[in-house]
Short mmCIF file of C-alpha atoms in Angstrom, two decimals:
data_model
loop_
_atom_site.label_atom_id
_atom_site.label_comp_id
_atom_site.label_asym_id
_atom_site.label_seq_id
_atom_site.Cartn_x
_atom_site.Cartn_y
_atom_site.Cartn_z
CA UNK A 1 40.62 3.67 29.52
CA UNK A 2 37.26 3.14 28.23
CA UNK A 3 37.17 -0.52 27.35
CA UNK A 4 35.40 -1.96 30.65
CA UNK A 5 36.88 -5.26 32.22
CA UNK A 6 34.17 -8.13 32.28
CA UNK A 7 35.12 -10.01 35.33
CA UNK A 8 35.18 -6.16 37.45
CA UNK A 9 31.54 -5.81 35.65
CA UNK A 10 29.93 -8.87 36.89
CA UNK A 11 31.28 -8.30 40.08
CA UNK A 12 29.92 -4.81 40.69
CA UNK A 13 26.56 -5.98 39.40
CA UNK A 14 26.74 -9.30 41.91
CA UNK A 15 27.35 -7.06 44.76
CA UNK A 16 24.77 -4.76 43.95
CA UNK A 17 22.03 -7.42 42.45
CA UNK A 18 19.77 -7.17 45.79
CA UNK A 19 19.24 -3.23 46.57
CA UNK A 20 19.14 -3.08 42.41
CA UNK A 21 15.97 -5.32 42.51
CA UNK A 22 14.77 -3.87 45.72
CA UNK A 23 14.81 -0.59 43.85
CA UNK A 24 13.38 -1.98 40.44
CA UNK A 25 10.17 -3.79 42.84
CA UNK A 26 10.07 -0.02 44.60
CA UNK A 27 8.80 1.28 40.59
CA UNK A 28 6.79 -1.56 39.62
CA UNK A 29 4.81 -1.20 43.04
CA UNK A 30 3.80 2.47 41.47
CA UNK A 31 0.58 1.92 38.97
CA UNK A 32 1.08 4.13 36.31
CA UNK A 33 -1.33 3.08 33.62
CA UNK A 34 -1.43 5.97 31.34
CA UNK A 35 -4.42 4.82 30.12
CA UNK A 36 -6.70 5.01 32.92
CA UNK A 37 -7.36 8.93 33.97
CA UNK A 38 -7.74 7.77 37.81
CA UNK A 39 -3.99 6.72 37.70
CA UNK A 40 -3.05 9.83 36.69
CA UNK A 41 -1.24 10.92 39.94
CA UNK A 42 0.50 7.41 39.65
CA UNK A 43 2.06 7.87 36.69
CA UNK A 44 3.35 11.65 37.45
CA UNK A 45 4.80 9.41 41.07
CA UNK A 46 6.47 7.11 38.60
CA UNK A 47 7.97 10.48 36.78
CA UNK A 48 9.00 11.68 40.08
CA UNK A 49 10.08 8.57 41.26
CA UNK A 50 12.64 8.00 38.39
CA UNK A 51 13.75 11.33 38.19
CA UNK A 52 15.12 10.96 41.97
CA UNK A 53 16.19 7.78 41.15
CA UNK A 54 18.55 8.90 38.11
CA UNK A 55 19.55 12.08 40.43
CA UNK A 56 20.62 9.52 42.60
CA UNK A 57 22.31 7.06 40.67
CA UNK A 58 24.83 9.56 39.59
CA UNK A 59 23.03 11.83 36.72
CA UNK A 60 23.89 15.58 37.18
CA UNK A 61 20.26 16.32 35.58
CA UNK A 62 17.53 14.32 35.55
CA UNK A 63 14.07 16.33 34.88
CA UNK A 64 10.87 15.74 35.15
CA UNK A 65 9.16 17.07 31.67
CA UNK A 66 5.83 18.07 31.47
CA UNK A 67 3.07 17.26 28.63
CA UNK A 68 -0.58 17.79 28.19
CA UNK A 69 -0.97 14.01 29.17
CA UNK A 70 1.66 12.31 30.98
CA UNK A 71 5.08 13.35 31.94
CA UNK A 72 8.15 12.18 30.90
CA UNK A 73 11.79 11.88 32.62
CA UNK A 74 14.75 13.57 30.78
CA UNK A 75 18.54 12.61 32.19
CA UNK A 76 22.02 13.60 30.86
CA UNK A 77 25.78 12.70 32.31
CA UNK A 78 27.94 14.65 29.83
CA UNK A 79 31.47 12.59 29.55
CA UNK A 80 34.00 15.13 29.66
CA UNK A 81 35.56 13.85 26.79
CA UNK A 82 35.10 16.29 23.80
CA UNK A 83 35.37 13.88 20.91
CA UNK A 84 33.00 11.27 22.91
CA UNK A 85 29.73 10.55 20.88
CA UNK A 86 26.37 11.21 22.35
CA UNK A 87 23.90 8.48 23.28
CA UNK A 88 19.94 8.88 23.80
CA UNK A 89 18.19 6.09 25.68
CA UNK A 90 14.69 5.90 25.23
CA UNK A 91 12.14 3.61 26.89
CA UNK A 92 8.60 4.29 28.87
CA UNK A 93 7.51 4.35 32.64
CA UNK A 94 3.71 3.86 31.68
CA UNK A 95 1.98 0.41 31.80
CA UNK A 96 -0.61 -1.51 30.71
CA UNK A 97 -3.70 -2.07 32.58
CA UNK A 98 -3.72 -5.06 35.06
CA UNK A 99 -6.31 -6.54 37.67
CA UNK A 100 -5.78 -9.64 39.70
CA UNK A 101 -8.91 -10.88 38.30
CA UNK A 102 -7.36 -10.87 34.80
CA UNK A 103 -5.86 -14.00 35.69
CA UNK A 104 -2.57 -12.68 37.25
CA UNK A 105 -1.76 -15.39 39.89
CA UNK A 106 -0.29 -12.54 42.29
CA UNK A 107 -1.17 -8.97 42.37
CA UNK A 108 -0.10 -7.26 39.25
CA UNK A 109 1.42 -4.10 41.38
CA UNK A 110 2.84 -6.28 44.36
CA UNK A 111 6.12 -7.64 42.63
CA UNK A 112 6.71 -11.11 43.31
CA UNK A 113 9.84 -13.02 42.43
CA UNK A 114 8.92 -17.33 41.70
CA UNK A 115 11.90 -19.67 40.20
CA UNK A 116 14.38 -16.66 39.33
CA UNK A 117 11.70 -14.81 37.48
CA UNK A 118 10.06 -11.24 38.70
CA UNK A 119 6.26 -10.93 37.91
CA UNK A 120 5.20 -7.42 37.64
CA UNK A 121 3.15 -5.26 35.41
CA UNK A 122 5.88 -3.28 33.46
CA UNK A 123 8.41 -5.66 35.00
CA UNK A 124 9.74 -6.55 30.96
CA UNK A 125 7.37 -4.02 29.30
CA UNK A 126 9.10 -1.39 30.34
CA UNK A 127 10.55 -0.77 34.05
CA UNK A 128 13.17 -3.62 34.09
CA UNK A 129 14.63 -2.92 30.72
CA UNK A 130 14.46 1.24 31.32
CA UNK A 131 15.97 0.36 34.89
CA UNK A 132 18.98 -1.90 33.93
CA UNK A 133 21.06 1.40 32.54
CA UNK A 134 20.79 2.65 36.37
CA UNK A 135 23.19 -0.44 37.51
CA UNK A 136 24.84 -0.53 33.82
CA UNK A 137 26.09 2.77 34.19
CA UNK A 138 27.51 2.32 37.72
CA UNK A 139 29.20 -1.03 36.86
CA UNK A 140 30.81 0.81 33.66
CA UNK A 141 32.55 3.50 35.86
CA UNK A 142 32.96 0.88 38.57
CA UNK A 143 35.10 -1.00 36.34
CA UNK A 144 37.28 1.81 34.63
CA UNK A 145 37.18 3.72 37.24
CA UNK A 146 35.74 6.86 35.79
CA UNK A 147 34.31 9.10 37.42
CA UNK A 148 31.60 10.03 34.21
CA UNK A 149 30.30 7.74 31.43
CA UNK A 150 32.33 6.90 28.51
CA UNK A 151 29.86 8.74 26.16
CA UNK A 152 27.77 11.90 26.60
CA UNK A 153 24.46 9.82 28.33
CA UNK A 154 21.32 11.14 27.72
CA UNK A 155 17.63 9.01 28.25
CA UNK A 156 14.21 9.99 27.79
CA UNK A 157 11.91 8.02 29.31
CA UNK A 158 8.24 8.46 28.23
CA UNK A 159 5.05 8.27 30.05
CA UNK A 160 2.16 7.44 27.45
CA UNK A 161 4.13 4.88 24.90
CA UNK A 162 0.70 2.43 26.24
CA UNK A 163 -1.36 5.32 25.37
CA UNK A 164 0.01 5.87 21.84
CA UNK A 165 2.51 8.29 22.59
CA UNK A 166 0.19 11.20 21.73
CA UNK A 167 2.07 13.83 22.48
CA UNK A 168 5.84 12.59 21.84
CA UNK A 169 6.58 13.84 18.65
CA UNK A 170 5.93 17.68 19.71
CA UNK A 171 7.57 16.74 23.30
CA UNK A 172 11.04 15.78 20.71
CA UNK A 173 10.66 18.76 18.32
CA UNK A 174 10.51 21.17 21.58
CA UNK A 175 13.56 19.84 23.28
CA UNK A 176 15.55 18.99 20.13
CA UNK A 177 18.66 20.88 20.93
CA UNK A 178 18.79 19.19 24.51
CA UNK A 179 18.09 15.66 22.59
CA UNK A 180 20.46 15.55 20.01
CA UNK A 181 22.22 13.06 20.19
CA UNK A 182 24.75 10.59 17.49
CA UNK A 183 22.48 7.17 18.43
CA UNK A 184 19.29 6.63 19.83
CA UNK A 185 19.59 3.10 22.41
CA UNK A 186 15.67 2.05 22.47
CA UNK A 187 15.48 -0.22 25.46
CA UNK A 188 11.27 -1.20 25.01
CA UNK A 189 11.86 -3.92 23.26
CA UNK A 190 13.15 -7.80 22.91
CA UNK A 191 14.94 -11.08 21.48
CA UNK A 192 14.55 -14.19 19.85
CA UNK A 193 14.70 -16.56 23.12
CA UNK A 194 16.54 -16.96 26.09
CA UNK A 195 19.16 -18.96 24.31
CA UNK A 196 19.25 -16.98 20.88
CA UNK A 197 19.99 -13.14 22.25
CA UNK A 198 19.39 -11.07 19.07
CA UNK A 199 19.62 -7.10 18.11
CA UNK A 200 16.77 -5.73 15.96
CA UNK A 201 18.26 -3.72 13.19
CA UNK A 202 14.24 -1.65 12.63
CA UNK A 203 10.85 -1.56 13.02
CA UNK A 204 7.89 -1.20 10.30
CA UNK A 205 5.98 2.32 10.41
CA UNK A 206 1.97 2.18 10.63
CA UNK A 207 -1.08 4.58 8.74
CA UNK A 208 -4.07 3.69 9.64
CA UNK A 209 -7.58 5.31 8.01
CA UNK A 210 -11.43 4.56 7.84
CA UNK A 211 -13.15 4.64 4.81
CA UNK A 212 -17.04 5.23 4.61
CA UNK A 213 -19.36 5.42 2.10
CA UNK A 214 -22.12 6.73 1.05
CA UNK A 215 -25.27 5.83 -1.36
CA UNK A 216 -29.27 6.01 -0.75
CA UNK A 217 -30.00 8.24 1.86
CA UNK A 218 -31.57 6.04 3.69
CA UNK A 219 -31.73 2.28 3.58
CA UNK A 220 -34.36 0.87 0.51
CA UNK A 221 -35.93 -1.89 -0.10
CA UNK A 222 -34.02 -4.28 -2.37
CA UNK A 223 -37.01 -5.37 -4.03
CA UNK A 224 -37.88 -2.20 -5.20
CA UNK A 225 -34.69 -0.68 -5.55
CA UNK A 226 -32.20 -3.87 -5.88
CA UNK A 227 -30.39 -4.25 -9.22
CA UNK A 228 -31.09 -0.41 -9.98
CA UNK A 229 -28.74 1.59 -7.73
CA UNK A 230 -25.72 1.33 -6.07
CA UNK A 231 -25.28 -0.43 -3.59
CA UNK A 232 -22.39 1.07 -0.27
CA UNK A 233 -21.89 -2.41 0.95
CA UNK A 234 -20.97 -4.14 -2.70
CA UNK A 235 -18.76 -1.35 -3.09
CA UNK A 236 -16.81 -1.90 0.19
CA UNK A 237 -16.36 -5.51 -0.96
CA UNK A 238 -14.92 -4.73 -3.88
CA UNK A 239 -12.90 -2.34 -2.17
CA UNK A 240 -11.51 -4.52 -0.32
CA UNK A 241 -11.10 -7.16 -2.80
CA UNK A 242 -8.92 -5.09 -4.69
CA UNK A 243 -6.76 -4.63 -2.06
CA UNK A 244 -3.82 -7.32 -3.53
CA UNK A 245 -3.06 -9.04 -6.35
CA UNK A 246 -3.23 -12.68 -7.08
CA UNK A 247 0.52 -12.76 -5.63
CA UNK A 248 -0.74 -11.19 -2.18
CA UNK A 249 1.23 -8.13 -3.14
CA UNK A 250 -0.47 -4.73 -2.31
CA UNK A 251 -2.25 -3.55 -5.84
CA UNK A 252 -2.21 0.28 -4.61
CA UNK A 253 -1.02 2.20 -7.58
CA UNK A 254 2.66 3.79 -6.29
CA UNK A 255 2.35 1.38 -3.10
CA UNK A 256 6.25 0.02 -3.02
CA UNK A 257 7.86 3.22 -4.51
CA UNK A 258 11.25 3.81 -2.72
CA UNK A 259 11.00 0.64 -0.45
CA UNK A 260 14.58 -0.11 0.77
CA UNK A 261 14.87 -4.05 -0.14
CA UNK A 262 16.35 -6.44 2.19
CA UNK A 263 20.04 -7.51 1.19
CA UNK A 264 21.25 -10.84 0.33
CA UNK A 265 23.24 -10.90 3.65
CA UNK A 266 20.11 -10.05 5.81
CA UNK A 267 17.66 -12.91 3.96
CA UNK A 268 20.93 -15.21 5.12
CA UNK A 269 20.60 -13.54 8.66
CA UNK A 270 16.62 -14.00 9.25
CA UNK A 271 17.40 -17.96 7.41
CA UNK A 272 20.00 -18.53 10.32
CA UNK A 273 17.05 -17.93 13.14
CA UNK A 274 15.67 -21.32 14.96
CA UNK A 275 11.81 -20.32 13.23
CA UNK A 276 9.69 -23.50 13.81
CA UNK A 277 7.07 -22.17 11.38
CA UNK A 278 4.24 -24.62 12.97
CA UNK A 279 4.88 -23.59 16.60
CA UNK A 280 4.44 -19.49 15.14
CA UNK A 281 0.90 -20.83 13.40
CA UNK A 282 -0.40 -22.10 16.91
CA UNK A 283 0.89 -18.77 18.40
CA UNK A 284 -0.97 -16.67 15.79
CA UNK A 285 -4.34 -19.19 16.19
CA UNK A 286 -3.69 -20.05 12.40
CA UNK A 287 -3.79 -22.77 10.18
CA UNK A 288 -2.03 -21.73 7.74
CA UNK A 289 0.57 -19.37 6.46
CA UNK A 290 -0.23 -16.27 3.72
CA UNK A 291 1.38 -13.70 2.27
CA UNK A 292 3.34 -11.80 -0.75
CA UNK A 293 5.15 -14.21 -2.40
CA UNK A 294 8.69 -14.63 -2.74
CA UNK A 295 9.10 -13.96 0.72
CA UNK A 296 9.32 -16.33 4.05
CA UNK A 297 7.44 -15.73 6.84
CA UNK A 298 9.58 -13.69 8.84
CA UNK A 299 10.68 -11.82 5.91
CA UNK A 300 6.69 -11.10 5.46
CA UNK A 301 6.29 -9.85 8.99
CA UNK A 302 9.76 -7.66 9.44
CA UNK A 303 11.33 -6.51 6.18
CA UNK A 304 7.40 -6.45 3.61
CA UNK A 305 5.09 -3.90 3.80
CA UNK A 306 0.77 -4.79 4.48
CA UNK A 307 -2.22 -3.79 3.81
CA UNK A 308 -5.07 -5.33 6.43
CA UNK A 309 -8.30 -5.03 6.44
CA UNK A 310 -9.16 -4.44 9.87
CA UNK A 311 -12.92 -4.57 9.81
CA UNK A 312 -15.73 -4.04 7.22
CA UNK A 313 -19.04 -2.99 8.13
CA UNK A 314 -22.70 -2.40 6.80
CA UNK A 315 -26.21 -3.05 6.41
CA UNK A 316 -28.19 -5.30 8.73
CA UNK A 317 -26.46 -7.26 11.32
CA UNK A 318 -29.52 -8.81 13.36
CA UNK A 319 -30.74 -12.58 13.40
CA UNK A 320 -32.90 -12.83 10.76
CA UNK A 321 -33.04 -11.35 7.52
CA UNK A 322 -33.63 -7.60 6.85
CA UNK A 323 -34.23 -7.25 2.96
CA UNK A 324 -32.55 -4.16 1.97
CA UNK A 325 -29.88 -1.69 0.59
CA UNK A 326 -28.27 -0.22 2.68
CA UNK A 327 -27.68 3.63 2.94
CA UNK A 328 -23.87 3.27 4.04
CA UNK A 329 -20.67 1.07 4.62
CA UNK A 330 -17.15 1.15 6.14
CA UNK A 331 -13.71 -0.17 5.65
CA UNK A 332 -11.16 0.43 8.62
CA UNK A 333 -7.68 -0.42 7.00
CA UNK A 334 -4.14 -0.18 8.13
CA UNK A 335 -0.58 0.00 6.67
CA UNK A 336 2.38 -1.19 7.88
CA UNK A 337 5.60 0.91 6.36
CA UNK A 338 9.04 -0.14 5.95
CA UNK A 339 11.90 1.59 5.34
CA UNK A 340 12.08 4.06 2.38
CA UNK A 341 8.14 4.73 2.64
CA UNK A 342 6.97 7.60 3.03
CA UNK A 343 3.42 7.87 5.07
CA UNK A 344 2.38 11.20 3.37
CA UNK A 345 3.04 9.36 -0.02
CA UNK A 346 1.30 6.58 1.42
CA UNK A 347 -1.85 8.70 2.21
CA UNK A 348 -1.84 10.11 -1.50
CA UNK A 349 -1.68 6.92 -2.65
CA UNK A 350 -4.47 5.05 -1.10
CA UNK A 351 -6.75 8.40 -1.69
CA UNK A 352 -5.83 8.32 -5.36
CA UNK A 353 -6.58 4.17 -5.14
CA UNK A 354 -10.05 4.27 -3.37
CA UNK A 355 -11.23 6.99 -5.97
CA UNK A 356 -10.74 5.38 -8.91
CA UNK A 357 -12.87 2.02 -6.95
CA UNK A 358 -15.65 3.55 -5.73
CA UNK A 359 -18.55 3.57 -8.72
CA UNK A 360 -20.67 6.36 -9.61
CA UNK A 361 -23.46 7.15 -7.11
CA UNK A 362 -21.54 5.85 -4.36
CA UNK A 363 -19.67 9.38 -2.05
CA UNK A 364 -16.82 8.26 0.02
CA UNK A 365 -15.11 9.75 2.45
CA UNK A 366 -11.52 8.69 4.05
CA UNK A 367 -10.02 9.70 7.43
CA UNK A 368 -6.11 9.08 8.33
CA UNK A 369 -5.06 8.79 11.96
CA UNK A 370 -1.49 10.16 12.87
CA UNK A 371 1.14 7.96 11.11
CA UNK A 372 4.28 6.24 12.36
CA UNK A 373 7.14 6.14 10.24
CA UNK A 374 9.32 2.93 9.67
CA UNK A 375 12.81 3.45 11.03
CA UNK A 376 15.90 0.87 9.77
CA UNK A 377 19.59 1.13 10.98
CA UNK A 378 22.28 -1.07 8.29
CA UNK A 379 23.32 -4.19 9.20
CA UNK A 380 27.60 -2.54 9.02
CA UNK A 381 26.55 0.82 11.40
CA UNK A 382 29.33 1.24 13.79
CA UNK A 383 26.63 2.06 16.68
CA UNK A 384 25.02 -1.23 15.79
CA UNK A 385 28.03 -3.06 15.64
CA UNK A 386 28.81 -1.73 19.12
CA UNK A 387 25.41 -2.78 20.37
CA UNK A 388 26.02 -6.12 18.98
CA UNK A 389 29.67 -6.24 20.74
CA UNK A 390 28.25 -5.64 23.80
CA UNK A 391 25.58 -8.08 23.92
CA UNK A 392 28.00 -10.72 22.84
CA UNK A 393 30.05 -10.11 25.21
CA UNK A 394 27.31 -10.37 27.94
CA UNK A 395 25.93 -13.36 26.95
CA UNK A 396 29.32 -14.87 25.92
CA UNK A 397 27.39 -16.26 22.81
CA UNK A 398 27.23 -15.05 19.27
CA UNK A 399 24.44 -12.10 18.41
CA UNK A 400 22.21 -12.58 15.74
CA UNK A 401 20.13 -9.89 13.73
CA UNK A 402 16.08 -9.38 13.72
CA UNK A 403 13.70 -6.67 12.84
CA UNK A 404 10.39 -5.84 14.73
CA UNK A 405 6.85 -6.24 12.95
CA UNK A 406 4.89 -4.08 15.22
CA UNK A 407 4.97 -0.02 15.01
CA UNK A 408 6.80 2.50 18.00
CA UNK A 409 7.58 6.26 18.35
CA UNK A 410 11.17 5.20 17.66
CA UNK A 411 11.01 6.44 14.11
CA UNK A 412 10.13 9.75 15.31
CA UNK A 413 13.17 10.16 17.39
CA UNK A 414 15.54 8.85 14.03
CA UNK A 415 13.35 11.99 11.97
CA UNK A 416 13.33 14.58 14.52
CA UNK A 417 16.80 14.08 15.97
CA UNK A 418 18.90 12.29 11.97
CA UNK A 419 20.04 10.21 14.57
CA UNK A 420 20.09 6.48 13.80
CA UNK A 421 18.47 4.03 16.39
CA UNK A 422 19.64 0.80 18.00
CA UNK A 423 16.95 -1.64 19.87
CA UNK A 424 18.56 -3.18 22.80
CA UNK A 425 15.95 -5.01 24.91
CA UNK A 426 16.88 -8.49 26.76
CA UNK A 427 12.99 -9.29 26.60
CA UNK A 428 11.47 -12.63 25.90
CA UNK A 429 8.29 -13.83 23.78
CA UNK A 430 7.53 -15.63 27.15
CA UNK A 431 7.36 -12.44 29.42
CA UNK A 432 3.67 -11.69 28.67
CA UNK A 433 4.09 -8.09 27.17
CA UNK A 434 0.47 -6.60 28.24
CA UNK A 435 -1.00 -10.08 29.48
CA UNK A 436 -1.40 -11.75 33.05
CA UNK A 437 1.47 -12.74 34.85
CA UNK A 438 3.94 -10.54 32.48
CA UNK A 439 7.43 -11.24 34.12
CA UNK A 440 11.18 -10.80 33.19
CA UNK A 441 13.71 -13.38 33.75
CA UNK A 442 16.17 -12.28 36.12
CA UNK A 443 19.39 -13.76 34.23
CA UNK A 444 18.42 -12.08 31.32
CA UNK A 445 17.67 -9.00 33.19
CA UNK A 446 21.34 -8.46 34.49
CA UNK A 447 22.22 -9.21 30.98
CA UNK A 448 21.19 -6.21 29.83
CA UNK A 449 22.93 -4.49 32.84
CA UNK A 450 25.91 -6.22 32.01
CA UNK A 451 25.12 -5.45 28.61
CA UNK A 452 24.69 -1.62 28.66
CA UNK A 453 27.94 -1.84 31.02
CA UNK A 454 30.10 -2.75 28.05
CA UNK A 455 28.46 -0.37 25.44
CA UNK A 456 29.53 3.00 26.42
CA UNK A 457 32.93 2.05 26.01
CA UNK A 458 32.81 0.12 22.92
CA UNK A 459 31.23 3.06 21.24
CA UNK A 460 33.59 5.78 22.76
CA UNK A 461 36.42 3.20 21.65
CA UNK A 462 35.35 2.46 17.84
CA UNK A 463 33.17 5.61 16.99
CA UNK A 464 33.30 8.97 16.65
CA UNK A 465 29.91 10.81 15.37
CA UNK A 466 29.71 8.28 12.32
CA UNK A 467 27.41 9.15 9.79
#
């Protein structure tokens, strides 16, 4: 039987709770900012750490797998079932810088737990939701009685997602065959509040370039010269000025082709959420709200794609006044994707754009950055439907649906592996993702364990290598 009994899964994880969060302090004591060279050895310890850990917990392989930057930690329990489907858990070991003079209130690397809440650096962002699947797993075979998970279990657990995840993509394409799996489980994420638990059905994709250009060789005198030549700085204004329409909307020739729209059903969803619109403004040190229009807020920030303008540049920047033309200017911009857009196309596009707005006597040249593509699973997937099952059942409360606004190296798992991908993170806005004092609350926490408990069988029970 694969269907796990609740009351026999919230007993295992009671009588395990302690040595689970003994453990779960034993990795968060372990530094491993991948962004910091002289932690370097403390992030391949976290690597090691986790791979013993998995071995441990019951995993027949857990590896260790090696990258020019940091290393990641590959595990797989195979079911024994032939017809189960195959399940890919990713999340990260790295973390975010943190110094007790940052403002922490404890040391950032010396877990501390205050009013049923465990501050840590990578205690929510991304330890404690990576390490819940260690007790969720055990309570799930505790309470069937198996002796191997319900589905084929597979995680990858990468080491420089705070670093950009640099060398992830060509880490998935060379272990493909071992990583194939029917559903990616992305556990680096979060939900709407402690008393709203949600599932986010996608996140946005990201291209980012820098635009510079070009005009007098050197900077002239605008007296002399003013009115008679081109001048690089005008031009990045209008550049940027012709960025959107008078509706907000991105005026980028080709900009929206092939954008999956949001659904009836899922504008319903995102109405449903407790958004206090005012509370969001003070969050985002705003005044007011702005956007395409047409579109709410949260609409704006999950399901719409942007254009920013993420910092212009030229000429004379000193007190005073220096009275010339400048010889050069720069425009950094950046793109946030959604589903059905393409970067590549993307790139063409905004070449094609910034062409026809630069005038004569002005050279430009633009530089992309490595994209991120957008990744979106349907509202009526089976695998999300599971995820959704489960997390009901955990928190005995009806699951409601999000997206995410920000950009991951989720989407590169959904292209490399065709696999569609789930978020399941019990993560709240309060945890302090990459701030002082970033904590997880414990209830939640051994939600998700309770959580990721019930989802192997639900998905061994109602699907079989859906499309």
């Amino acid at each position: 039987m694969s269907q796990t009994p609740d009351s026999a899964v919230r007993t295992h994880i009671e009588q395990h709770r302690a040595a689970f969060l003994d453990d779960l302090a034993a990795w968060l004591r372990i530094p491993s900012v991948s962004a910091q060279p002289d932690h370097a050895p403390d992030v391949r310890h976290s690597a090691d750490w986790l791979a013993a850990k998995l071995k441990e917990t019951g995993f027949p392989t857990a590896e260790v797998w090696h990258t020019p930057g940091a290393p990641a930690v590959f595990a797989e329990w195979p079911s024994g079932d032939p017809d189960a489907p195959t399940v890919l858990v990713y999340g990260h070991h790295d973390v975010q810088p943190a110094a007790r003079e940052d403002g922490w209130d404890s040391e950032p690397f010396d877990p501390v737990i205050r009013e049923n809440r465990l501050y840590a650096r990578g205690a929510a962002d991304d330890k404690g939701q990576v390490f819940f699947h260690t007790l969720g797993v055990r309570a799930h075979l505790a309470a069937t009685g198996r002796t191997a998970p319900a589905v084929n279990l597979k995680l990858l657990i990468e080491g420089e997602e705070e670093s950009g995840s640099p060398h992830f993509r060509s880490l998935v394409e060379e272990h493909t065959e071992r990583l194939t799996a029917d559903a990616v489980i992305v556990s680096d994420t979060g939900m709407w509040s402690e008393d709203t638990p949600t599932v986010c059905t996608g996140m946005r994709g990201l291209a980012e370039c820098e635009i510079r250009l070009h005009g007098p060789d050197q900077d002239i005198h605008s007296g002399s010269f003013g009115g008679a030549v081109p001048n690089p700085a005008t031009a990045a204004a209008r550049l940027v000025a012709a960025l959107h329409d008078e509706h907000a909307r991105v005026a980028i020739p080709g900009f929206y082709d092939g954008i999956v729209e949001l659904t009836d059903r899922e504008r319903e969803l995102f109405a449903e959420l407790p958004f206090d619109e005012e509370q969001w403004l003070r969050t985002a040190k705003s005044s007011a709200t702005h956007g395409e229009a047409g579109h709410t807020t949260l609409e704006r920030i999950w399901a719409r794609p942007t254009a920013e303008v993420n910092g212009i540049g030229g000429g004379y920047q000193g007190p005073g006044s220096k009275t010339i033309i400048p010889s050069s200017a720069m425009v950094k911009l950046s793109f946030r994707l959604v589903a059905g857009q393409d970067p590549d196309h993307i790139e063409k596009a905004v070449r094609a754009w910034a062409a026809k707005q630069v005038p004569a006597g002005i050279r430009h040249e633009i530089s992309f950055g490595s994209a991120t593509r957008p990744c979106l699973t349907p509202l009526d997937h089976p695998a999300l439907q599971s995820v959704a099952r489960a997390m009901s059942r955990a928190f005995q409360s009806p699951v409601r649906f999000t997206r995410e606004g920000g950009s991951g190296p989720a989407a590169d798992l959904q292209e490399v592996l065709g696999a569609p991908v789930l978020f399941l993170g019990i993560s709240v806005p309060s945890d302090g993702w990459h701030a002082p004092n970033e904590k997880v609350e414990l209830d939640l926490l051994l939600k998700g364990v309770e959580t990721s408990a019930y989802l192997w069988g639900d998905l061994a029970e109602n699907w079989r290598h859906a499309p």
